[in-house]
XYZ file of C-alpha atoms in Angstrom:
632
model
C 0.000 0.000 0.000
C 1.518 2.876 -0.928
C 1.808 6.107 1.421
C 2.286 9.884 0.496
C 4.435 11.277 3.356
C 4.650 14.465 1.634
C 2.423 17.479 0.633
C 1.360 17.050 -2.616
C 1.820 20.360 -5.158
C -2.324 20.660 -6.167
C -1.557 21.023 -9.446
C -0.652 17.218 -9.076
C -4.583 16.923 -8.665
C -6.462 16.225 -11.399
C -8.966 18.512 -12.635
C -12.664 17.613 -11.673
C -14.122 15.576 -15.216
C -17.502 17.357 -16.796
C -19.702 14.275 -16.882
C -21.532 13.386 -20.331
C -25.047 15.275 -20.304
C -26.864 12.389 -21.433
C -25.840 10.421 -18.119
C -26.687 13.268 -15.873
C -29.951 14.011 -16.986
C -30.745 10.092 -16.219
C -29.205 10.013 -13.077
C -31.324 13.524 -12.608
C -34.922 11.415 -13.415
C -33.788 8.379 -11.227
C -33.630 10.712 -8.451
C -36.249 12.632 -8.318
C -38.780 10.212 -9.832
C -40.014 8.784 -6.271
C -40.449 12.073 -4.731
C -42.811 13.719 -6.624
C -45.818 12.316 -8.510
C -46.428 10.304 -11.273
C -48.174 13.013 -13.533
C -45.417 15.696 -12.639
C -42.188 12.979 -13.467
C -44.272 13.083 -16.868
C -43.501 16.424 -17.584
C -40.173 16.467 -16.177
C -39.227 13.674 -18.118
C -40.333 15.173 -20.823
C -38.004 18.536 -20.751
C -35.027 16.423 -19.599
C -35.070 14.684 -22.195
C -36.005 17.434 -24.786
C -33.074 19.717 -22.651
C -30.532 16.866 -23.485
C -31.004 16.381 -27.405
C -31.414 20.049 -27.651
C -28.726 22.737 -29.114
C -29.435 25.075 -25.706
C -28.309 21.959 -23.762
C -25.291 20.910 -26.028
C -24.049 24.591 -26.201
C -23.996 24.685 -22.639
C -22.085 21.615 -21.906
C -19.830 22.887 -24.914
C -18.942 26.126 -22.981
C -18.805 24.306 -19.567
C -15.819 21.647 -21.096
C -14.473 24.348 -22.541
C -14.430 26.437 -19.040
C -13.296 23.840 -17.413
C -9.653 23.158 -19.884
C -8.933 26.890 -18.833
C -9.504 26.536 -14.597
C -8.280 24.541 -12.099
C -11.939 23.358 -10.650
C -14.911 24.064 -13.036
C -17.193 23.640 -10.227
C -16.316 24.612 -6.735
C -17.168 28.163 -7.022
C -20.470 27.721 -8.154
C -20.639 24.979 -5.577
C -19.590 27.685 -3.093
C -21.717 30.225 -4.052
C -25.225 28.146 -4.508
C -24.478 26.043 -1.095
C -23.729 29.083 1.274
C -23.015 32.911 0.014
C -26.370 33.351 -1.800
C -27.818 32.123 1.697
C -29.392 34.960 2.908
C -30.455 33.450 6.202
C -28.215 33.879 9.750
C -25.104 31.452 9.952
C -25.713 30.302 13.758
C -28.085 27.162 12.986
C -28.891 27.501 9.484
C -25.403 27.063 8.264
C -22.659 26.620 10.684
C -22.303 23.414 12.784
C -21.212 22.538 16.119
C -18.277 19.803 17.358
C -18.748 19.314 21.259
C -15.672 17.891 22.984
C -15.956 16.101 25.916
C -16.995 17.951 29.134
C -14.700 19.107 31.729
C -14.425 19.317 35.257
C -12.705 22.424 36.880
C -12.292 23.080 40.020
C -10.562 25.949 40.132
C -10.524 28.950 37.440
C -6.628 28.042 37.011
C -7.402 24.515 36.306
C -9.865 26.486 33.843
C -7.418 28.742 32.226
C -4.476 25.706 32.012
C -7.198 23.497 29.239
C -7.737 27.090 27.382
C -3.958 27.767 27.777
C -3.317 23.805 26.312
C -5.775 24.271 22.895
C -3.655 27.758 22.432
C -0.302 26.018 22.132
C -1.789 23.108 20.116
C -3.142 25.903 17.744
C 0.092 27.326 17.203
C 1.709 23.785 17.007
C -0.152 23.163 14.794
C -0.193 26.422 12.984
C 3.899 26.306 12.426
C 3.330 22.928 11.104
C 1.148 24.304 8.222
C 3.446 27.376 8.174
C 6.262 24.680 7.543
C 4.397 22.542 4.880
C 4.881 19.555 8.110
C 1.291 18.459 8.091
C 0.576 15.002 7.194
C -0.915 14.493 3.648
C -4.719 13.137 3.620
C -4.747 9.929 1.271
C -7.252 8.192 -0.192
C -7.067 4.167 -0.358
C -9.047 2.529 -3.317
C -8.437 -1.275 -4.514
C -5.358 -0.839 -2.117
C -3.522 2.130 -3.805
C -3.291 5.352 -2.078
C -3.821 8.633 -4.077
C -3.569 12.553 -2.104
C -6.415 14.668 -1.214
C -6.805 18.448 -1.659
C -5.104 20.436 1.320
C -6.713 23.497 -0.014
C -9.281 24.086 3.174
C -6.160 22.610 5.512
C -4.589 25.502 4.780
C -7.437 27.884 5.527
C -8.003 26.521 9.061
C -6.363 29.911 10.568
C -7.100 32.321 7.922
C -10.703 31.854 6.784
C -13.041 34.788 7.397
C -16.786 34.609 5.762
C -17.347 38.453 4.902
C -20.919 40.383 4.612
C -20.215 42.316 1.698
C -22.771 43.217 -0.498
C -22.360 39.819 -2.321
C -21.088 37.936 0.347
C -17.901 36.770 -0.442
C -15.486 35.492 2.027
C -11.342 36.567 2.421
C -8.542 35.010 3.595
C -6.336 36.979 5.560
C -2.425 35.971 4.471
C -0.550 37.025 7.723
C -1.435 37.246 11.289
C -0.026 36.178 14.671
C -2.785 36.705 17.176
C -6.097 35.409 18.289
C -9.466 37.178 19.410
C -10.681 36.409 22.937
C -14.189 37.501 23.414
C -15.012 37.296 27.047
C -18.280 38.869 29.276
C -19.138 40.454 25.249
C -15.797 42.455 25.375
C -13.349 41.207 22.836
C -9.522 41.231 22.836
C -6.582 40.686 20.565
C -3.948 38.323 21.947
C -0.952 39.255 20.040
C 2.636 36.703 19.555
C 5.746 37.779 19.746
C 6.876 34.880 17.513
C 5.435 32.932 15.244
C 7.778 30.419 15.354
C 7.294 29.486 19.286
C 4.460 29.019 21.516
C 3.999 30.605 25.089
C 4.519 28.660 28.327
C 1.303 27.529 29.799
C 1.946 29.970 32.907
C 2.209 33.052 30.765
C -1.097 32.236 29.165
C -2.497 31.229 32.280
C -1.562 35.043 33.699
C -2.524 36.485 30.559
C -6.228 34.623 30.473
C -6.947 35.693 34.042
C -6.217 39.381 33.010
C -8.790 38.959 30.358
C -11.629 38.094 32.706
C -10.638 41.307 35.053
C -10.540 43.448 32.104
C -13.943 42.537 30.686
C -16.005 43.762 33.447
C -13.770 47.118 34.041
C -15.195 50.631 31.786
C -15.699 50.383 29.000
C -18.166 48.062 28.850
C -19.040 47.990 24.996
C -22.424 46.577 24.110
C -22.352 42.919 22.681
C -21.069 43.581 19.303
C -20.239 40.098 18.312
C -24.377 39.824 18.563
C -24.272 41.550 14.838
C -22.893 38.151 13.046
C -25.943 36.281 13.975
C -28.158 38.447 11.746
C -29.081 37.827 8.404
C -26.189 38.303 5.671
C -27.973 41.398 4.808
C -28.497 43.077 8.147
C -24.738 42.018 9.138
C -23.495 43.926 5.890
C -25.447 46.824 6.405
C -24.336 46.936 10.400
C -20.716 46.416 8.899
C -21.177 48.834 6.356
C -22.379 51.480 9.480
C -19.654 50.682 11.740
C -16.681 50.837 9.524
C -17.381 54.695 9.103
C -15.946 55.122 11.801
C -12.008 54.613 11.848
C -11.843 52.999 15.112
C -14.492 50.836 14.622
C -12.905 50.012 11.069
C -9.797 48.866 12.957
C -11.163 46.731 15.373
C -13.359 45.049 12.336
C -10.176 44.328 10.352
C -8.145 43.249 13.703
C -10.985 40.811 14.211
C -10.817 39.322 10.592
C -7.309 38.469 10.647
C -7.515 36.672 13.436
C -6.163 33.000 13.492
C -9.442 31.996 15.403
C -11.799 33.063 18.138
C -11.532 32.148 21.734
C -14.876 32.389 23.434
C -14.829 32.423 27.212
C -17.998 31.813 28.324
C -20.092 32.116 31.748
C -20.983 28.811 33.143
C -24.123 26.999 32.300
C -25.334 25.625 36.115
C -27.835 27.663 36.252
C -29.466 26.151 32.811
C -28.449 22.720 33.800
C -30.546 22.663 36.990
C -33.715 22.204 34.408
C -32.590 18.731 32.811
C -34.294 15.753 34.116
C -31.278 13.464 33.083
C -27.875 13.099 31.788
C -28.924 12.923 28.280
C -30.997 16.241 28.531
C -27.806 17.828 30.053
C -25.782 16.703 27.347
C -28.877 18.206 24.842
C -28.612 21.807 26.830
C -24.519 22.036 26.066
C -24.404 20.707 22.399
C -27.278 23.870 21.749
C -24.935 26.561 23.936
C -22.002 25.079 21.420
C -24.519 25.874 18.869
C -26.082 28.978 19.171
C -24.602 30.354 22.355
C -28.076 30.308 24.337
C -29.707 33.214 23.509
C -28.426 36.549 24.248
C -28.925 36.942 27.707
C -26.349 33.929 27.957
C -23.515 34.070 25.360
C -25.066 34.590 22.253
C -23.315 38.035 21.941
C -20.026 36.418 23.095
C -19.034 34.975 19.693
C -18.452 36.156 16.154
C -19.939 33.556 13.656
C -18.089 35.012 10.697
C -14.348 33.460 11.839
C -14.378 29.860 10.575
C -12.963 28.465 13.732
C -14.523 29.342 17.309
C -13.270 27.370 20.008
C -15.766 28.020 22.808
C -15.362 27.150 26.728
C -17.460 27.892 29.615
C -16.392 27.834 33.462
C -18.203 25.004 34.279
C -16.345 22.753 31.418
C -18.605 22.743 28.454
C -16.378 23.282 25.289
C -16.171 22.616 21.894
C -16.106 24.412 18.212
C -18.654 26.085 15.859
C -17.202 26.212 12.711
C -18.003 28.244 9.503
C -18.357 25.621 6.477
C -17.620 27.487 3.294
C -14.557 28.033 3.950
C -13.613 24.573 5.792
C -14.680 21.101 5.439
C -15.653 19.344 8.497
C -13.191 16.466 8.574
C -10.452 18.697 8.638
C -11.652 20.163 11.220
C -12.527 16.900 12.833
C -9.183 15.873 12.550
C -7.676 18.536 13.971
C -10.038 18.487 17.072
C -9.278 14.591 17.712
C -5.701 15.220 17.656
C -5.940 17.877 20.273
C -7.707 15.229 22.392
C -4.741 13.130 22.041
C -2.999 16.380 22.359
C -3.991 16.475 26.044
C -3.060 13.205 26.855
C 0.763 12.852 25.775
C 3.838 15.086 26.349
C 3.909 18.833 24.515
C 7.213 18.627 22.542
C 10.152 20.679 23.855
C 10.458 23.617 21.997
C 11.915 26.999 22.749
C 8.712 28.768 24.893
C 8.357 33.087 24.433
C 6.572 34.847 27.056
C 5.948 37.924 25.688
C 2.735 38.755 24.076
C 0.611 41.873 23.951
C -2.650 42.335 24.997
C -5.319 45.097 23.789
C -9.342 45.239 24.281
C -10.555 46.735 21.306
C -12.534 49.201 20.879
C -15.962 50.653 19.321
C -17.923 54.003 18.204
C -21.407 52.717 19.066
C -24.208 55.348 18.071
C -28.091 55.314 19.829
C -28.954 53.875 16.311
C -26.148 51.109 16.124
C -27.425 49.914 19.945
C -30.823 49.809 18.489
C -29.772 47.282 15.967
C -27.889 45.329 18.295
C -30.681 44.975 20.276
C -32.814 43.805 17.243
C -30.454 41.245 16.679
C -30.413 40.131 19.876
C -33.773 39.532 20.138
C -34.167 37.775 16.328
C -31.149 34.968 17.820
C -33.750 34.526 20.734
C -36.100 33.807 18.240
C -34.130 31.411 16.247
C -32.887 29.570 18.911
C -36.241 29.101 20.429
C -37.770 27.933 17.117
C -34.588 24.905 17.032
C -35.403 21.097 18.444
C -32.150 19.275 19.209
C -32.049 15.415 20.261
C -29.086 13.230 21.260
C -30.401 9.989 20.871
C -27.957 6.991 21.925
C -28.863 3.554 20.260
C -26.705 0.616 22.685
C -29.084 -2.459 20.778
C -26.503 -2.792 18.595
C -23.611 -1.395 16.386
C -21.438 -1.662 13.657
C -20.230 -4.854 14.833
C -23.858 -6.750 14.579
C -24.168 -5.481 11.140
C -21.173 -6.344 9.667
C -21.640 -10.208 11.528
C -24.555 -10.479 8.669
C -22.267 -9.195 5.959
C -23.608 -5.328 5.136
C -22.504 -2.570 4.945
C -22.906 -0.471 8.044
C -22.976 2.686 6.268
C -26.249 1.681 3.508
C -27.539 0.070 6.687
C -27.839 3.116 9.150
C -29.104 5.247 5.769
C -31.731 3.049 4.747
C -32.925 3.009 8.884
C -32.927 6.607 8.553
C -35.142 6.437 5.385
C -37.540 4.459 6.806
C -37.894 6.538 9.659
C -39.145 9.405 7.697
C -41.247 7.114 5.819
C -42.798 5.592 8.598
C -44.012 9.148 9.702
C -44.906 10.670 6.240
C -45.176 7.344 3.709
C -42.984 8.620 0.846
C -39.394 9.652 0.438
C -37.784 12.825 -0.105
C -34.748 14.885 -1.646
C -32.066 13.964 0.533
C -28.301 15.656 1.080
C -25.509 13.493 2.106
C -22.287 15.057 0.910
C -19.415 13.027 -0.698
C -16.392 14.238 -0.830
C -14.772 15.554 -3.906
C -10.746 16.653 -2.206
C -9.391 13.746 -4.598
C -9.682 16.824 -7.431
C -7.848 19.755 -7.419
C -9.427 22.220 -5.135
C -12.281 19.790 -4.555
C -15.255 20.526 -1.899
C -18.653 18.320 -2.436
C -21.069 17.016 -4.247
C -24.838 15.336 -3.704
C -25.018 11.830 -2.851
C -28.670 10.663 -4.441
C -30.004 7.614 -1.992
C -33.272 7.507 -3.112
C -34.562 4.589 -5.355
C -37.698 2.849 -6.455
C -36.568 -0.722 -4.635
C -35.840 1.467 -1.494
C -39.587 2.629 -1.660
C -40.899 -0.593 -2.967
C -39.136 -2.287 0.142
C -40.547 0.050 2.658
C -44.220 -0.375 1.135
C -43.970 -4.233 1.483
C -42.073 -4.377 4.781
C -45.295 -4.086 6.936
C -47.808 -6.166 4.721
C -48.244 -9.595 6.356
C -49.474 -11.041 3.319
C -46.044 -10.835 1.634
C -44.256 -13.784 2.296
C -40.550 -13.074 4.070
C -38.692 -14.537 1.190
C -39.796 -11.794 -0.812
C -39.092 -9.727 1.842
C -35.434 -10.746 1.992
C -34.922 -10.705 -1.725
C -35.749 -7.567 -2.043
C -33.859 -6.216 1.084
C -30.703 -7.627 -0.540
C -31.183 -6.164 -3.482
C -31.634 -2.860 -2.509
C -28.193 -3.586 -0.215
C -26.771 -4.715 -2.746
C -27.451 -2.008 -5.141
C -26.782 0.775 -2.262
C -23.062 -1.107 -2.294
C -22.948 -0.883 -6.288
C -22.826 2.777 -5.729
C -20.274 3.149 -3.122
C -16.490 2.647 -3.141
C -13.795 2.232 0.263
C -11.535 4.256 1.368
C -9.346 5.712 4.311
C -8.890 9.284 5.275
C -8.319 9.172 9.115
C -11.524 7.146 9.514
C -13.017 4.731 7.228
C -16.317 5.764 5.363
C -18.369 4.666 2.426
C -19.407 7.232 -0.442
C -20.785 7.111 -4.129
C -18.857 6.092 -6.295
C -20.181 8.248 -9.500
C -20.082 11.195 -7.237
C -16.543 11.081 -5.675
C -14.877 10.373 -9.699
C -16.800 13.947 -10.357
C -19.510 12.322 -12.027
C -22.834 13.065 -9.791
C -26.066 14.801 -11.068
C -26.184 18.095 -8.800
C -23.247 19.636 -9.578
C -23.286 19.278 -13.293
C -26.953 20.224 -13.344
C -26.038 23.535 -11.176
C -23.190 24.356 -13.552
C -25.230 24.071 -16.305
C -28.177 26.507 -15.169
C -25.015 28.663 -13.902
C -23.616 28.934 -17.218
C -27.087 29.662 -19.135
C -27.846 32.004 -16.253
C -24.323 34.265 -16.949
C -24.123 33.547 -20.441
C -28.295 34.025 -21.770
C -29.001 35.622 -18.474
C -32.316 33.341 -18.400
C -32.867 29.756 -16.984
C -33.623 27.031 -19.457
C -37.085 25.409 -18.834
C -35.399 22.345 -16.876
C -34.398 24.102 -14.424
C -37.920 26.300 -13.896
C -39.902 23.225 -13.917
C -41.289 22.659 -9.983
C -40.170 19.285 -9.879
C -36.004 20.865 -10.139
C -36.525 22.993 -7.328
C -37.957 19.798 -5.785
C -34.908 17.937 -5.943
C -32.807 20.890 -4.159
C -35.892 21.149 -1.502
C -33.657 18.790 1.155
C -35.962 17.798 3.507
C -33.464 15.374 5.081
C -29.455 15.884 5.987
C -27.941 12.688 7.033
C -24.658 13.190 7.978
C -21.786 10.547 9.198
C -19.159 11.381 11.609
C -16.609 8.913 13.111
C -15.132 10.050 16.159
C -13.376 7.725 18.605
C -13.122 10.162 21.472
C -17.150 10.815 21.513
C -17.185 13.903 19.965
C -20.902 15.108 19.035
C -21.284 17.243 15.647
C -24.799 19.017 14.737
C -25.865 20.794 12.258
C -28.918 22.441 11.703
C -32.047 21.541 9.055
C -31.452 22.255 5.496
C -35.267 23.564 4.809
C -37.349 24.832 7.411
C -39.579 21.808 7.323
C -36.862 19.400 7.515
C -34.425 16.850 9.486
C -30.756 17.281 9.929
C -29.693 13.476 10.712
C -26.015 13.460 12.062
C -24.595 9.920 13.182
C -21.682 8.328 15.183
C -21.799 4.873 14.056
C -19.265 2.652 17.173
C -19.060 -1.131 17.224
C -21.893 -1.626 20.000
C -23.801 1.739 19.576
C -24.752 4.222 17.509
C -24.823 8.077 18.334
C -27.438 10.121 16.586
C -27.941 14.143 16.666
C -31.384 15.205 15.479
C -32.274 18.526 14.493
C -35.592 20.487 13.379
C -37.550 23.420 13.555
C -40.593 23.599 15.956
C -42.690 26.403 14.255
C -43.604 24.089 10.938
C -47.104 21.920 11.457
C -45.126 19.057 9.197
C -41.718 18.628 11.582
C -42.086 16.693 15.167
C -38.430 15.817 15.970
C -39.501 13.542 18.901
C -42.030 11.413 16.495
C -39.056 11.306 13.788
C -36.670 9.440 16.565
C -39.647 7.446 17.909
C -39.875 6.431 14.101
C -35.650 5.955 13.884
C -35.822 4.147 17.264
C -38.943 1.490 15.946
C -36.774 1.241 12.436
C -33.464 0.291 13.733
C -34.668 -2.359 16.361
C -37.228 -3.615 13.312
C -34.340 -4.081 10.648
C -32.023 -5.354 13.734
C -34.388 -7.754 14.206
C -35.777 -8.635 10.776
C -31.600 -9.332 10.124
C -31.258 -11.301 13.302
C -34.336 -13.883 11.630
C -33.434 -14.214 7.984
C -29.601 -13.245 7.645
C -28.345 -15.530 9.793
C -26.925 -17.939 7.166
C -26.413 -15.226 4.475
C -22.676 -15.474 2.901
C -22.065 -13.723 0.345
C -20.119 -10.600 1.102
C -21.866 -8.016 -0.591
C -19.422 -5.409 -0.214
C -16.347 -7.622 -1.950
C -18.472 -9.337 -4.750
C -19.350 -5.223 -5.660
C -15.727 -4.421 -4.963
C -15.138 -6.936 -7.514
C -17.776 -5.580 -9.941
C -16.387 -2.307 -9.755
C -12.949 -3.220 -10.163
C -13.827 -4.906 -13.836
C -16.027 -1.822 -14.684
């Protein structure tokens, strides 16, 4: 097996391919034909088809191949600017999710300040590393040959800022050696002598403590960091207000090229009183990782617009919210599981500097900027009251009972998922489960399409008693086995399944969205595909199922892709599986506690319908399509 020990140069990467039309408008009918009806695939069919054979469509591919021989990645800025900066709706929730790390227990504020003092030196660790070109290269493992992975969002880890401008794009600040400590709403900037060294954990200790002191001394500023949960409009137009003014300018620019926010929060006892159990305790600090819990908490005690916030409150509850255009979640998963290990080995020597510098910035707030404040303090309240979150742990089984009957884990969990929305609304919908695309230059995403007619056929038969089990089974393998035609192995820290079309470049939603892109810019009108109801259908993700492997128990959330939808987030381990639920309350259609009733019932029902006509199954499903594959 081969292994990259080096940084590969991306121009190494290939380019992203531009799939044949013909083959994305089919895969474009086979997934949306079970989720609307039968008369409306009729007409949909109908303009796919006449949009592939037509000039329109074969000019459009024409100028997208041809875009793509002159740029590096055809696709990921149109990816990027569809996915999140057209969004106009407020990052905390809607778009940013959370990473909880394990819960701490201090007992004294030094104890405190020594865990914040131990993520700053890993930061900077880990910060010279990338500075050096010293991190280790991501590989990818398929049919036992390892290829690299795009760095591109490693590198961004420390520089990524998601700016309100009037279109919303985001900047990378090149240099900067300090952080941003927001702490009782005042924020600081932690400055380093030397980006070559890290302090010792006493100086930061000293330095941390002085923090806390100065945030409650004049001036007390209002909570400006309250701003970046607004919408992208209202943020641009606050920005827009406050960087009249010079000093305010300067504090705004200080703030955005930051290597990351430090968020020192108050404790949460108080809040924690209220849960009945353990599990409801663990529900109240995933949301303050979240969303902050509400302004009168520490809502106004973060800035949403830095893509890494590492958050910790004084009675232990810590973890990251992260903002996702700018960098990919298993980066930052990786980099979060290696400061648990972090915490449990040896720093390594290295000469320590002391000196740093210390300054609480400061603000011009008007009557009529406190006024808006206030109205965006009172619009997070809002939000956050309108979210359901669930942590829902699953100990009937894991990953190792499902591999004992040959399947693959992975189609297994998403076809329990499935049928849980099934069970409460009998049909399927448009659902998002992202596949990686880093094995291209510059790669980000793309759509991975789980829906299929044997899927729906399967759960319609499942609970009629008149069809005989055999059946049953036959066509349970089939859609397994099907499921495992489309995906492919392969390492990148952890192990995980995805599409196989989709991660060679190939999948539907992309293409499709470069297409009505390019007629868009070029004709500056959308061809009747992509008007048709049934298109904006397919983007209408009423389910996110999301898989994170995390051997140190980290929880990840993220928040519903439509307002009447499910965000599905799971931690499959070998004797239990770790889900985290998300909806919004204020929609008749969404009950998040009847959707994990329903996940609950179709996990033990599949466990058990396994455990009574698998037993003696032994063909390895995964291998023989392994083998299928590897002929293709």
């Amino acid at each position: 097996m081969n292994v990259l020990n080096v940084l590969c140069d991306f121009k190494d990467l290939p380019k992203p391919p531009v799939p044949k039309l013909g083959l994305t408008i089919e895969r474009y009918l086979n997934g949306i034909k079970r989720i609307i009806p039968g008369e409306q695939y009729a007409v949909t069919e109908k303009l796919a088809r006449e949009f592939k054979d037509s000039e329109e469509g074969n000019t459009l591919q024409y100028l997208i191949k041809e875009y793509a021989e002159e740029t590096d990645n055809y696709v990921t800025e149109f990816w990027l600017s569809d996915m999140y900066l057209r969004s106009p709706l407020p990052l905390p929730i809607n778009c940013n999710p959370f990473f909880m790390l394990p819960k701490q227990s201090f007992k004294t504020d030094l104890e405190r300040y020594s865990y914040i003092a131990q993520f700053i030196i890993f930061s900077l660790l880990q910060k010279i590393k990338l500075d050096r070109e010293e991190v280790e290269q991501d590989i990818v493992y398929t049919h036992g040959k390892g290829y690299p992975l795009s760095m591109d969002t490693a590198y961004k880890l420390y520089s990524g800022y998601r700016r309100p401008d009037i279109e919303d794009k985001q900047i990378f600040a090149k240099s900067s050696n300090h952080i941003i400590v927001i702490c009782n709403n005042q924020i600081f900037r932690l400055q380093f002598e030397d980006s070559s060294v890290y302090p010792s954990e006493e100086a930061l200790c000293k330095i941390l403590t002085k923090i806390e002191e100065e945030s409650v001394k004049e001036p007390i500023y209002p909570p400006v960091g309250i701003i970046t949960t607004a919408s992208r409009l209202d943020c641009s137009n606050f920005r827009q207000i406050l960087s009249e003014d010079i000093i305010n300018q300067e504090s705004i620019q200080k703030i955005e090229e930051c290597l990351y926010i430090l968020c020192m929060d108050n404790s949460l006892r108080d809040i924690l009183k209220s849960a009945k159990d353990s599990n409801e305790r663990k529900e109240i600090m995933a949301r303050h990782i979240f969303h902050g819990s509400k302004i009168e908490h520490s809502s106004g005690n973060r800035w949403f617009e830095k893509c890494l916030q590492f958050i910790i409150t004084k009675n232990g509850v810590n973890g990251v919210c992260m903002e996702p255009s700018i960098l990919d979640e298993s980066v930052l998963l990786q980099f979060l599981q290696e400061f648990m290990l972090f915490l449990k080995i040896n720093r390594p020597r290295r000469r320590i500097m002391n000196s740093m510098y210390l300054e609480k910035l400061k603000w011009i707030i008007h009557p009529k900027e406190v006024l808006e404040i206030e109205s965006a303090g009172y619009k997070i309240n809002q939000l956050v009251s309108e979210l359901d979150l669930k942590i829902m742990k699953f100990t009937k089984y894991g990953k190792e009972f499902i591999k004992r009957r040959n399947l693959n884990p992975d189609v297994y969990i998403e076809i329990c998922i499935q049928m849980a929305y099934f069970r409460l609304y009998k049909t399927l919908t448009s659902t998002y489960q992202a596949a990686s695309l880093r094995k291209f230059r510059y790669g980000r995403f793309d759509n991975i399409r789980v829906s299929s007619e044997d899927l729906m056929n399967f759960f319609e038969i499942f609970y009629d008693e008149t069809v005989k089990k055999e059946e049953k089974v036959k066509l349970f393998l089939k859609v397994i086995e099907k499921q495992i035609e489309m995906y492919i192995y392969f390492k990148m820290y952890i192990y995980f399944y995805v599409y196989v079309k989709t991660i060679n470049g190939e999948g539907p939603d992309n293409h499709l969205l470069c297409l009505k892109e390019f007629s868009h810019n070029k004709r500056q009108y959308d061809p009747a595909l992509f008007r048709d109801k049934s298109y904006q259908e397919y983007l209408n993700f009423c389910l996110q199922i999301k898989q994170i492997n995390s051997k140190y128990n980290i929880i990840v959330g993220y928040g519903p892709m439509t307002r009447d939808g499910y965000s599905c987030c799971f931690n499959l381990q070998e004797h239990q599986i770790i889900f985290t639920l998300t909806s919004f309350n204020t929609f008749e259609k969404t009950d998040l506690q009847s959707f994990a009733q329903h996940l609950t019932s179709s996990l033990i029902e599949i466990g058990e319908f396994c455990e009574k006509n698998l037993r003696k199954l032994t063909i390895n499903t995964k291998e023989k399509s392994l083998r299928k594959l590897k002929r293709e």
